[in-house]
């Protein structure tokens, strides 16, 4: 084990994993904190939390796990930290990726994470809504005007809509 440095990236070959050990000092238990791994190519991320009885609790997220099984479904792994008001809490974070790990590890509180999720939902909703509206109007105009250009544009917009919905996990 060695200390991490800010500009350093970690090249991981298939079958290798990056382990990061860290501790969170005693923190009020009403404060909710999360570790965010904002990299889309993470195959598997596991966060181990040391319990009071010295056992380890595990949470996992990543591309190899369905997003519905993640602790917090998101575009990339977000894992909640369980903190103690009396003692520091120790963690081990294990990251597997076939492309190397280049993203920073961020610690965010609940309000920042919530506002980020709401902002992303608004942007995706507006973008997908405009694509759907363009597809419907183009297909309706192709029928009304009997014009193939509107038909092809409507089909392209519908295909793009479904591709973007699949890509964002909707």
Short mmCIF file of N, CA and C in Angstrom, two decimals:
data_model
loop_
_atom_site.label_atom_id
_atom_site.label_comp_id
_atom_site.label_asym_id
_atom_site.label_seq_id
_atom_site.Cartn_x
_atom_site.Cartn_y
_atom_site.Cartn_z
N UNK A 1 0.84 -1.18 0.00
CA UNK A 1 0.00 0.00 0.00
C UNK A 1 0.88 1.24 0.00
N UNK A 2 0.42 2.26 -0.72
CA UNK A 2 1.14 3.52 -0.75
C UNK A 2 0.13 4.66 -0.80
N UNK A 3 0.51 5.87 -0.38
CA UNK A 3 -0.43 7.01 -0.41
C UNK A 3 -0.83 7.34 -1.85
N UNK A 4 -2.07 7.77 -2.02
CA UNK A 4 -2.54 8.19 -3.35
C UNK A 4 -2.14 9.63 -3.60
N UNK A 5 -1.96 9.95 -4.87
CA UNK A 5 -1.61 11.31 -5.26
C UNK A 5 -2.67 11.82 -6.22
N UNK A 6 -2.89 13.12 -6.21
CA UNK A 6 -3.97 13.71 -6.99
C UNK A 6 -3.85 13.50 -8.50
N UNK A 7 -2.73 13.83 -9.16
CA UNK A 7 -2.74 13.69 -10.62
C UNK A 7 -2.46 12.28 -11.11
N UNK A 8 -2.21 11.34 -10.21
CA UNK A 8 -1.82 10.00 -10.62
C UNK A 8 -3.04 9.18 -11.08
N UNK A 9 -2.85 8.44 -12.17
CA UNK A 9 -3.89 7.52 -12.62
C UNK A 9 -3.36 6.10 -12.39
N UNK A 10 -4.25 5.17 -12.28
CA UNK A 10 -3.88 3.81 -11.97
C UNK A 10 -4.32 2.91 -13.12
N UNK A 11 -3.36 2.35 -13.81
CA UNK A 11 -3.65 1.42 -14.90
C UNK A 11 -3.91 0.04 -14.30
N UNK A 12 -5.05 -0.50 -14.61
CA UNK A 12 -5.41 -1.81 -14.10
C UNK A 12 -5.58 -2.76 -15.29
N UNK A 13 -4.88 -3.85 -15.25
CA UNK A 13 -5.05 -4.87 -16.27
C UNK A 13 -6.20 -5.77 -15.87
N UNK A 14 -6.75 -6.54 -16.81
CA UNK A 14 -7.83 -7.47 -16.45
C UNK A 14 -7.40 -8.39 -15.32
N UNK A 15 -8.25 -8.52 -14.34
CA UNK A 15 -7.96 -9.35 -13.18
C UNK A 15 -7.29 -8.61 -12.03
N UNK A 16 -6.85 -7.37 -12.26
CA UNK A 16 -6.24 -6.59 -11.19
C UNK A 16 -7.28 -5.70 -10.53
N UNK A 17 -6.99 -5.30 -9.30
CA UNK A 17 -7.90 -4.42 -8.55
C UNK A 17 -7.10 -3.36 -7.83
N UNK A 18 -7.70 -2.20 -7.67
CA UNK A 18 -7.11 -1.11 -6.91
C UNK A 18 -7.79 -1.08 -5.54
N UNK A 19 -7.00 -1.15 -4.47
CA UNK A 19 -7.51 -1.08 -3.12
C UNK A 19 -7.14 0.26 -2.51
N UNK A 20 -8.11 0.92 -1.92
CA UNK A 20 -7.86 2.19 -1.23
C UNK A 20 -8.41 2.05 0.19
N UNK A 21 -7.54 2.25 1.15
CA UNK A 21 -7.92 2.20 2.56
C UNK A 21 -8.04 3.62 3.08
N UNK A 22 -9.12 3.92 3.81
CA UNK A 22 -9.29 5.24 4.39
C UNK A 22 -10.13 5.15 5.65
N UNK A 23 -10.07 6.21 6.44
CA UNK A 23 -10.84 6.28 7.68
C UNK A 23 -11.58 7.61 7.71
N UNK A 24 -12.77 7.58 8.30
CA UNK A 24 -13.57 8.79 8.49
C UNK A 24 -13.62 9.05 9.99
N UNK A 25 -13.20 10.24 10.43
CA UNK A 25 -13.22 10.51 11.88
C UNK A 25 -14.65 10.51 12.41
N UNK A 26 -14.78 10.52 13.72
CA UNK A 26 -16.11 10.55 14.34
C UNK A 26 -16.92 11.70 13.75
N UNK A 27 -18.09 11.37 13.26
CA UNK A 27 -18.95 12.32 12.57
C UNK A 27 -20.37 12.16 13.09
N UNK A 28 -21.14 13.25 13.23
CA UNK A 28 -22.53 13.09 13.67
C UNK A 28 -23.28 12.12 12.76
N UNK A 29 -24.04 11.23 13.38
CA UNK A 29 -24.72 10.18 12.62
C UNK A 29 -25.86 10.69 11.77
N UNK A 30 -26.36 11.91 12.04
CA UNK A 30 -27.43 12.44 11.20
C UNK A 30 -26.90 12.99 9.88
N UNK A 31 -25.59 13.18 9.77
CA UNK A 31 -24.99 13.63 8.51
C UNK A 31 -24.79 12.40 7.62
N UNK A 32 -25.34 12.46 6.44
CA UNK A 32 -25.20 11.34 5.50
C UNK A 32 -24.15 11.69 4.45
N UNK A 33 -23.17 10.82 4.32
CA UNK A 33 -22.08 11.02 3.37
C UNK A 33 -22.00 9.84 2.42
N UNK A 34 -21.50 10.12 1.22
CA UNK A 34 -21.40 9.11 0.17
C UNK A 34 -20.03 9.19 -0.48
N UNK A 35 -19.54 8.06 -0.95
CA UNK A 35 -18.34 8.05 -1.77
C UNK A 35 -18.81 7.87 -3.22
N UNK A 36 -18.37 8.79 -4.07
CA UNK A 36 -18.83 8.83 -5.45
C UNK A 36 -17.63 8.54 -6.35
N UNK A 37 -17.81 7.59 -7.28
CA UNK A 37 -16.78 7.21 -8.23
C UNK A 37 -17.25 7.61 -9.63
N UNK A 38 -17.03 8.88 -10.03
CA UNK A 38 -17.60 9.38 -11.28
C UNK A 38 -16.85 8.92 -12.53
N UNK A 39 -16.79 7.62 -12.72
CA UNK A 39 -16.19 7.05 -13.92
C UNK A 39 -17.17 6.04 -14.49
N UNK A 40 -17.48 6.17 -15.75
CA UNK A 40 -18.49 5.31 -16.36
C UNK A 40 -17.98 3.89 -16.59
N UNK A 41 -16.68 3.67 -16.66
CA UNK A 41 -16.15 2.36 -17.02
C UNK A 41 -15.77 1.47 -15.86
N UNK A 42 -16.31 1.69 -14.68
CA UNK A 42 -15.97 0.85 -13.54
C UNK A 42 -16.74 -0.46 -13.63
N UNK A 43 -16.00 -1.56 -13.72
CA UNK A 43 -16.64 -2.86 -13.83
C UNK A 43 -17.23 -3.31 -12.50
N UNK A 44 -16.49 -3.07 -11.42
CA UNK A 44 -16.95 -3.53 -10.11
C UNK A 44 -16.30 -2.68 -9.02
N UNK A 45 -17.10 -2.15 -8.13
CA UNK A 45 -16.60 -1.39 -6.99
C UNK A 45 -17.24 -1.97 -5.73
N UNK A 46 -16.40 -2.22 -4.74
CA UNK A 46 -16.88 -2.75 -3.47
C UNK A 46 -16.38 -1.84 -2.35
N UNK A 47 -17.26 -1.52 -1.44
CA UNK A 47 -16.90 -0.73 -0.27
C UNK A 47 -17.12 -1.60 0.96
N UNK A 48 -16.04 -1.85 1.67
CA UNK A 48 -16.09 -2.63 2.91
C UNK A 48 -16.03 -1.66 4.08
N UNK A 49 -16.97 -1.80 5.02
CA UNK A 49 -17.03 -0.96 6.21
C UNK A 49 -16.77 -1.83 7.43
N UNK A 50 -15.81 -1.41 8.26
CA UNK A 50 -15.52 -2.18 9.46
C UNK A 50 -16.56 -1.88 10.52
N UNK A 51 -17.21 -2.92 11.01
CA UNK A 51 -18.25 -2.81 12.02
C UNK A 51 -17.61 -2.76 13.42
N UNK A 52 -18.42 -2.50 14.43
CA UNK A 52 -17.93 -2.42 15.81
C UNK A 52 -17.34 -3.75 16.29
N UNK A 53 -17.86 -4.87 15.77
CA UNK A 53 -17.34 -6.18 16.18
C UNK A 53 -16.17 -6.65 15.31
N UNK A 54 -15.58 -5.74 14.53
CA UNK A 54 -14.42 -5.97 13.67
C UNK A 54 -14.74 -6.80 12.42
N UNK A 55 -16.01 -7.08 12.17
CA UNK A 55 -16.40 -7.73 10.91
C UNK A 55 -16.53 -6.65 9.84
N UNK A 56 -16.62 -7.07 8.59
CA UNK A 56 -16.70 -6.12 7.48
C UNK A 56 -18.03 -6.27 6.75
N UNK A 57 -18.74 -5.16 6.57
CA UNK A 57 -19.98 -5.14 5.78
C UNK A 57 -19.61 -4.69 4.37
N UNK A 58 -20.23 -5.29 3.36
CA UNK A 58 -19.87 -5.02 1.97
C UNK A 58 -21.04 -4.42 1.20
N UNK A 59 -20.73 -3.43 0.36
CA UNK A 59 -21.66 -2.87 -0.61
C UNK A 59 -20.97 -2.93 -1.96
N UNK A 60 -21.74 -3.11 -3.03
CA UNK A 60 -21.12 -3.20 -4.34
C UNK A 60 -21.96 -2.53 -5.41
N UNK A 61 -21.25 -2.05 -6.44
CA UNK A 61 -21.88 -1.41 -7.58
C UNK A 61 -20.91 -1.53 -8.76
N UNK A 62 -21.38 -1.20 -9.94
CA UNK A 62 -20.52 -1.25 -11.13
C UNK A 62 -21.24 -1.88 -12.30
N UNK A 63 -20.55 -1.92 -13.44
CA UNK A 63 -21.16 -2.41 -14.67
C UNK A 63 -21.48 -3.90 -14.63
N UNK A 64 -20.80 -4.68 -13.80
CA UNK A 64 -21.06 -6.12 -13.75
C UNK A 64 -22.25 -6.47 -12.85
N UNK A 65 -22.86 -5.46 -12.24
CA UNK A 65 -24.00 -5.66 -11.33
C UNK A 65 -25.17 -4.85 -11.86
N UNK A 66 -26.38 -5.39 -11.88
CA UNK A 66 -27.53 -4.58 -12.32
C UNK A 66 -27.68 -3.33 -11.46
N UNK A 67 -27.98 -2.20 -12.09
CA UNK A 67 -28.10 -0.93 -11.36
C UNK A 67 -29.18 -1.00 -10.28
N UNK A 68 -30.20 -1.84 -10.48
CA UNK A 68 -31.25 -1.96 -9.46
C UNK A 68 -30.72 -2.61 -8.18
N UNK A 69 -29.59 -3.31 -8.23
CA UNK A 69 -29.01 -3.94 -7.05
C UNK A 69 -27.99 -3.04 -6.35
N UNK A 70 -27.69 -1.87 -6.93
CA UNK A 70 -26.76 -0.94 -6.30
C UNK A 70 -27.41 -0.32 -5.07
N UNK A 71 -26.61 0.10 -4.08
CA UNK A 71 -27.20 0.79 -2.93
C UNK A 71 -27.94 2.06 -3.34
N UNK A 72 -27.37 2.81 -4.31
CA UNK A 72 -28.01 4.00 -4.85
C UNK A 72 -27.88 3.94 -6.37
N UNK A 73 -28.95 3.61 -7.09
CA UNK A 73 -28.86 3.56 -8.56
C UNK A 73 -28.53 4.94 -9.12
N UNK A 74 -27.50 5.01 -9.94
CA UNK A 74 -27.02 6.27 -10.48
C UNK A 74 -26.30 5.97 -11.79
N UNK A 75 -25.75 6.98 -12.46
CA UNK A 75 -25.01 6.76 -13.70
C UNK A 75 -23.67 6.07 -13.44
N UNK A 76 -23.14 6.23 -12.26
CA UNK A 76 -21.87 5.63 -11.87
C UNK A 76 -21.98 5.25 -10.40
N UNK A 77 -21.06 4.44 -9.90
CA UNK A 77 -21.20 3.97 -8.51
C UNK A 77 -21.18 5.09 -7.46
N UNK A 78 -22.18 5.06 -6.59
CA UNK A 78 -22.28 5.94 -5.42
C UNK A 78 -22.60 5.03 -4.25
N UNK A 79 -21.72 5.02 -3.27
CA UNK A 79 -21.86 4.11 -2.14
C UNK A 79 -21.99 4.89 -0.84
N UNK A 80 -23.02 4.61 -0.03
CA UNK A 80 -23.21 5.35 1.23
C UNK A 80 -22.19 4.94 2.28
N UNK A 81 -21.74 5.93 3.05
CA UNK A 81 -20.84 5.69 4.17
C UNK A 81 -21.66 5.63 5.45
N UNK A 82 -21.38 4.65 6.27
CA UNK A 82 -22.03 4.60 7.59
C UNK A 82 -21.00 5.09 8.60
N UNK A 83 -21.34 6.16 9.29
CA UNK A 83 -20.40 6.81 10.20
C UNK A 83 -20.86 6.62 11.65
N UNK A 84 -19.94 6.87 12.55
CA UNK A 84 -20.21 6.77 13.99
C UNK A 84 -19.88 8.11 14.64
N UNK A 85 -20.70 8.51 15.59
CA UNK A 85 -20.45 9.76 16.31
C UNK A 85 -19.40 9.57 17.40
N UNK A 86 -19.10 8.34 17.77
CA UNK A 86 -18.18 8.10 18.87
C UNK A 86 -16.76 7.75 18.40
N UNK A 87 -16.66 6.93 17.36
CA UNK A 87 -15.36 6.41 16.94
C UNK A 87 -15.14 6.64 15.45
N UNK A 88 -13.88 6.65 15.01
CA UNK A 88 -13.64 6.71 13.57
C UNK A 88 -14.09 5.40 12.91
N UNK A 89 -14.46 5.49 11.64
CA UNK A 89 -14.90 4.33 10.88
C UNK A 89 -13.87 4.04 9.80
N UNK A 90 -13.51 2.78 9.66
CA UNK A 90 -12.50 2.38 8.69
C UNK A 90 -13.15 1.71 7.49
N UNK A 91 -12.62 2.01 6.31
CA UNK A 91 -13.17 1.53 5.05
C UNK A 91 -12.06 0.97 4.17
N UNK A 92 -12.44 0.03 3.31
CA UNK A 92 -11.57 -0.47 2.24
C UNK A 92 -12.40 -0.42 0.96
N UNK A 93 -11.90 0.28 -0.04
CA UNK A 93 -12.59 0.43 -1.31
C UNK A 93 -11.83 -0.36 -2.36
N UNK A 94 -12.50 -1.26 -3.05
CA UNK A 94 -11.89 -2.11 -4.08
C UNK A 94 -12.50 -1.74 -5.42
N UNK A 95 -11.66 -1.40 -6.39
CA UNK A 95 -12.13 -0.97 -7.71
C UNK A 95 -11.53 -1.88 -8.76
N UNK A 96 -12.38 -2.43 -9.62
CA UNK A 96 -11.95 -3.21 -10.78
C UNK A 96 -12.44 -2.51 -12.03
N UNK A 97 -11.56 -2.31 -12.98
CA UNK A 97 -11.94 -1.73 -14.27
C UNK A 97 -10.99 -2.24 -15.33
N UNK A 98 -11.50 -2.48 -16.51
CA UNK A 98 -10.66 -2.98 -17.60
C UNK A 98 -9.96 -1.85 -18.34
N UNK A 99 -10.33 -0.61 -18.10
CA UNK A 99 -9.78 0.53 -18.82
C UNK A 99 -8.83 1.38 -17.99
N UNK A 100 -8.55 1.02 -16.76
CA UNK A 100 -7.77 1.88 -15.88
C UNK A 100 -8.69 2.82 -15.13
N UNK A 101 -8.21 3.33 -14.03
CA UNK A 101 -9.04 4.21 -13.22
C UNK A 101 -8.44 5.60 -13.23
N UNK A 102 -9.19 6.58 -13.76
CA UNK A 102 -8.68 7.93 -13.93
C UNK A 102 -9.48 8.98 -13.16
N UNK A 103 -10.64 8.62 -12.66
CA UNK A 103 -11.54 9.61 -12.04
C UNK A 103 -11.16 9.84 -10.58
N UNK A 104 -11.47 11.04 -10.08
CA UNK A 104 -11.24 11.27 -8.64
C UNK A 104 -12.32 10.58 -7.82
N UNK A 105 -11.96 10.24 -6.61
CA UNK A 105 -12.94 9.71 -5.67
C UNK A 105 -13.45 10.89 -4.88
N UNK A 106 -14.77 11.09 -4.89
CA UNK A 106 -15.36 12.25 -4.25
C UNK A 106 -16.19 11.82 -3.04
N UNK A 107 -16.12 12.61 -1.99
CA UNK A 107 -16.97 12.43 -0.83
C UNK A 107 -18.00 13.55 -0.86
N UNK A 108 -19.27 13.18 -0.95
CA UNK A 108 -20.34 14.18 -1.07
C UNK A 108 -21.37 13.95 0.02
N UNK A 109 -22.03 15.05 0.41
CA UNK A 109 -23.11 14.92 1.39
C UNK A 109 -24.43 14.70 0.67
N UNK A 110 -25.47 14.44 1.44
CA UNK A 110 -26.76 14.08 0.86
C UNK A 110 -27.38 15.21 0.04
N UNK A 111 -27.26 16.45 0.49
CA UNK A 111 -27.88 17.55 -0.25
C UNK A 111 -27.20 17.76 -1.61
N UNK A 112 -25.88 17.64 -1.66
CA UNK A 112 -25.19 17.79 -2.95
C UNK A 112 -25.54 16.65 -3.90
N UNK A 113 -25.59 15.43 -3.40
CA UNK A 113 -25.95 14.29 -4.23
C UNK A 113 -27.38 14.41 -4.73
N UNK A 114 -28.29 14.83 -3.87
CA UNK A 114 -29.68 15.00 -4.26
C UNK A 114 -29.84 16.07 -5.34
N UNK A 115 -29.16 17.19 -5.19
CA UNK A 115 -29.28 18.24 -6.21
C UNK A 115 -28.66 17.79 -7.53
N UNK A 116 -27.59 17.01 -7.48
CA UNK A 116 -27.00 16.49 -8.72
C UNK A 116 -27.96 15.53 -9.43
N UNK A 117 -28.61 14.65 -8.67
CA UNK A 117 -29.55 13.71 -9.25
C UNK A 117 -30.75 14.45 -9.86
N UNK A 118 -31.25 15.48 -9.17
CA UNK A 118 -32.37 16.25 -9.70
C UNK A 118 -31.97 17.01 -10.97
N UNK A 119 -30.76 17.57 -10.99
CA UNK A 119 -30.29 18.29 -12.17
C UNK A 119 -30.16 17.35 -13.37
N UNK A 120 -29.59 16.17 -13.15
CA UNK A 120 -29.47 15.20 -14.23
C UNK A 120 -30.83 14.73 -14.73
N UNK A 121 -31.77 14.53 -13.82
CA UNK A 121 -33.12 14.11 -14.22
C UNK A 121 -33.79 15.19 -15.07
N UNK A 122 -33.61 16.45 -14.69
CA UNK A 122 -34.19 17.55 -15.46
C UNK A 122 -33.58 17.61 -16.86
N UNK A 123 -32.27 17.49 -16.96
CA UNK A 123 -31.60 17.55 -18.26
C UNK A 123 -32.01 16.38 -19.13
N UNK A 124 -32.01 15.17 -18.56
CA UNK A 124 -32.43 14.00 -19.35
C UNK A 124 -33.89 14.10 -19.76
N UNK A 125 -34.74 14.57 -18.87
CA UNK A 125 -36.15 14.72 -19.20
C UNK A 125 -36.39 15.71 -20.33
N UNK A 126 -35.70 16.85 -20.28
CA UNK A 126 -35.86 17.84 -21.35
C UNK A 126 -35.34 17.30 -22.68
N UNK A 127 -34.18 16.67 -22.66
CA UNK A 127 -33.58 16.15 -23.89
C UNK A 127 -34.44 15.04 -24.49
N UNK A 128 -34.85 14.09 -23.67
CA UNK A 128 -35.66 12.98 -24.18
C UNK A 128 -37.06 13.45 -24.58
N UNK A 129 -37.59 14.44 -23.87
CA UNK A 129 -38.90 14.99 -24.24
C UNK A 129 -38.86 15.69 -25.59
N UNK A 130 -37.80 16.44 -25.85
CA UNK A 130 -37.67 17.10 -27.15
C UNK A 130 -37.49 16.09 -28.28
N UNK A 131 -36.72 15.04 -28.02
CA UNK A 131 -36.57 14.00 -29.04
C UNK A 131 -37.91 13.30 -29.31
N UNK A 132 -38.65 12.99 -28.28
CA UNK A 132 -39.96 12.34 -28.47
C UNK A 132 -40.91 13.25 -29.22
N UNK A 133 -40.92 14.53 -28.86
CA UNK A 133 -41.80 15.48 -29.54
C UNK A 133 -41.40 15.59 -31.02
N UNK A 134 -40.11 15.66 -31.31
CA UNK A 134 -39.65 15.72 -32.70
C UNK A 134 -40.04 14.49 -33.48
N UNK A 135 -39.92 13.32 -32.86
CA UNK A 135 -40.29 12.07 -33.55
C UNK A 135 -41.78 12.03 -33.85
N UNK A 136 -42.61 12.37 -32.87
CA UNK A 136 -44.06 12.33 -33.08
C UNK A 136 -44.50 13.34 -34.13
N UNK A 137 -44.00 14.57 -34.04
CA UNK A 137 -44.39 15.59 -35.02
C UNK A 137 -43.90 15.23 -36.42
N UNK A 138 -42.67 14.71 -36.53
CA UNK A 138 -42.15 14.35 -37.85
C UNK A 138 -42.95 13.20 -38.45
N UNK A 139 -43.30 12.21 -37.64
CA UNK A 139 -44.09 11.09 -38.17
C UNK A 139 -45.50 11.54 -38.54
N UNK A 140 -46.09 12.44 -37.76
CA UNK A 140 -47.42 12.96 -38.10
C UNK A 140 -47.37 13.79 -39.38
N UNK A 141 -46.32 14.59 -39.53
CA UNK A 141 -46.18 15.40 -40.75
C UNK A 141 -45.91 14.54 -41.96
N UNK A 142 -45.20 13.42 -41.77
CA UNK A 142 -44.95 12.55 -42.92
C UNK A 142 -46.25 11.94 -43.43
N UNK A 143 -47.18 11.65 -42.52
CA UNK A 143 -48.48 11.12 -42.94
C UNK A 143 -49.33 12.22 -43.57
N UNK A 144 -49.35 13.39 -42.94
CA UNK A 144 -50.19 14.49 -43.43
C UNK A 144 -49.71 15.01 -44.78
N UNK A 145 -48.42 15.15 -44.95
CA UNK A 145 -47.86 15.73 -46.19
C UNK A 145 -47.38 14.67 -47.17
N UNK A 146 -47.41 13.42 -46.76
CA UNK A 146 -46.91 12.31 -47.58
C UNK A 146 -45.48 12.60 -48.08
N UNK A 147 -44.64 12.91 -47.10
CA UNK A 147 -43.26 13.29 -47.39
C UNK A 147 -42.31 12.30 -46.71
N UNK A 148 -41.43 11.70 -47.51
CA UNK A 148 -40.50 10.71 -46.96
C UNK A 148 -39.43 11.34 -46.07
N UNK A 149 -39.07 12.57 -46.31
CA UNK A 149 -38.04 13.22 -45.49
C UNK A 149 -38.51 13.30 -44.03
N UNK A 150 -39.77 13.66 -43.81
CA UNK A 150 -40.31 13.69 -42.45
C UNK A 150 -40.34 12.28 -41.84
N UNK A 151 -40.68 11.29 -42.67
CA UNK A 151 -40.71 9.91 -42.20
C UNK A 151 -39.33 9.47 -41.73
N UNK A 152 -38.29 9.72 -42.55
CA UNK A 152 -36.94 9.32 -42.18
C UNK A 152 -36.44 10.08 -40.94
N UNK A 153 -36.76 11.37 -40.87
CA UNK A 153 -36.36 12.13 -39.69
C UNK A 153 -37.08 11.61 -38.44
N UNK A 154 -38.36 11.30 -38.58
CA UNK A 154 -39.12 10.76 -37.44
C UNK A 154 -38.57 9.42 -36.98
N UNK A 155 -38.21 8.56 -37.92
CA UNK A 155 -37.63 7.27 -37.56
C UNK A 155 -36.25 7.44 -36.91
N UNK A 156 -35.45 8.39 -37.46
CA UNK A 156 -34.14 8.65 -36.86
C UNK A 156 -34.31 9.19 -35.44
N UNK A 157 -35.24 10.12 -35.24
CA UNK A 157 -35.46 10.69 -33.91
C UNK A 157 -35.95 9.62 -32.93
N UNK A 158 -36.83 8.72 -33.40
CA UNK A 158 -37.31 7.65 -32.52
C UNK A 158 -36.18 6.69 -32.17
N UNK A 159 -35.34 6.34 -33.14
CA UNK A 159 -34.21 5.45 -32.87
C UNK A 159 -33.22 6.11 -31.90
N UNK A 160 -32.97 7.40 -32.08
CA UNK A 160 -32.07 8.12 -31.18
C UNK A 160 -32.67 8.19 -29.78
N UNK A 161 -33.97 8.39 -29.70
CA UNK A 161 -34.65 8.43 -28.40
C UNK A 161 -34.47 7.11 -27.66
N UNK A 162 -34.73 6.00 -28.34
CA UNK A 162 -34.60 4.70 -27.68
C UNK A 162 -33.15 4.38 -27.33
N UNK A 163 -32.21 4.79 -28.17
CA UNK A 163 -30.80 4.58 -27.87
C UNK A 163 -30.37 5.39 -26.65
N UNK A 164 -30.81 6.63 -26.56
CA UNK A 164 -30.47 7.46 -25.40
C UNK A 164 -31.14 6.95 -24.13
N UNK A 165 -32.36 6.45 -24.25
CA UNK A 165 -33.03 5.87 -23.08
C UNK A 165 -32.28 4.63 -22.59
N UNK A 166 -31.82 3.81 -23.52
CA UNK A 166 -31.05 2.62 -23.14
C UNK A 166 -29.72 3.01 -22.53
N UNK A 167 -29.07 4.03 -23.09
CA UNK A 167 -27.76 4.46 -22.61
C UNK A 167 -27.83 5.07 -21.20
N UNK A 168 -28.89 5.80 -20.91
CA UNK A 168 -29.02 6.43 -19.59
C UNK A 168 -29.68 5.51 -18.57
N UNK A 169 -30.15 4.34 -19.00
CA UNK A 169 -30.73 3.39 -18.06
C UNK A 169 -32.19 3.63 -17.75
N UNK A 170 -32.88 4.40 -18.58
CA UNK A 170 -34.30 4.68 -18.34
C UNK A 170 -35.13 3.56 -18.94
#
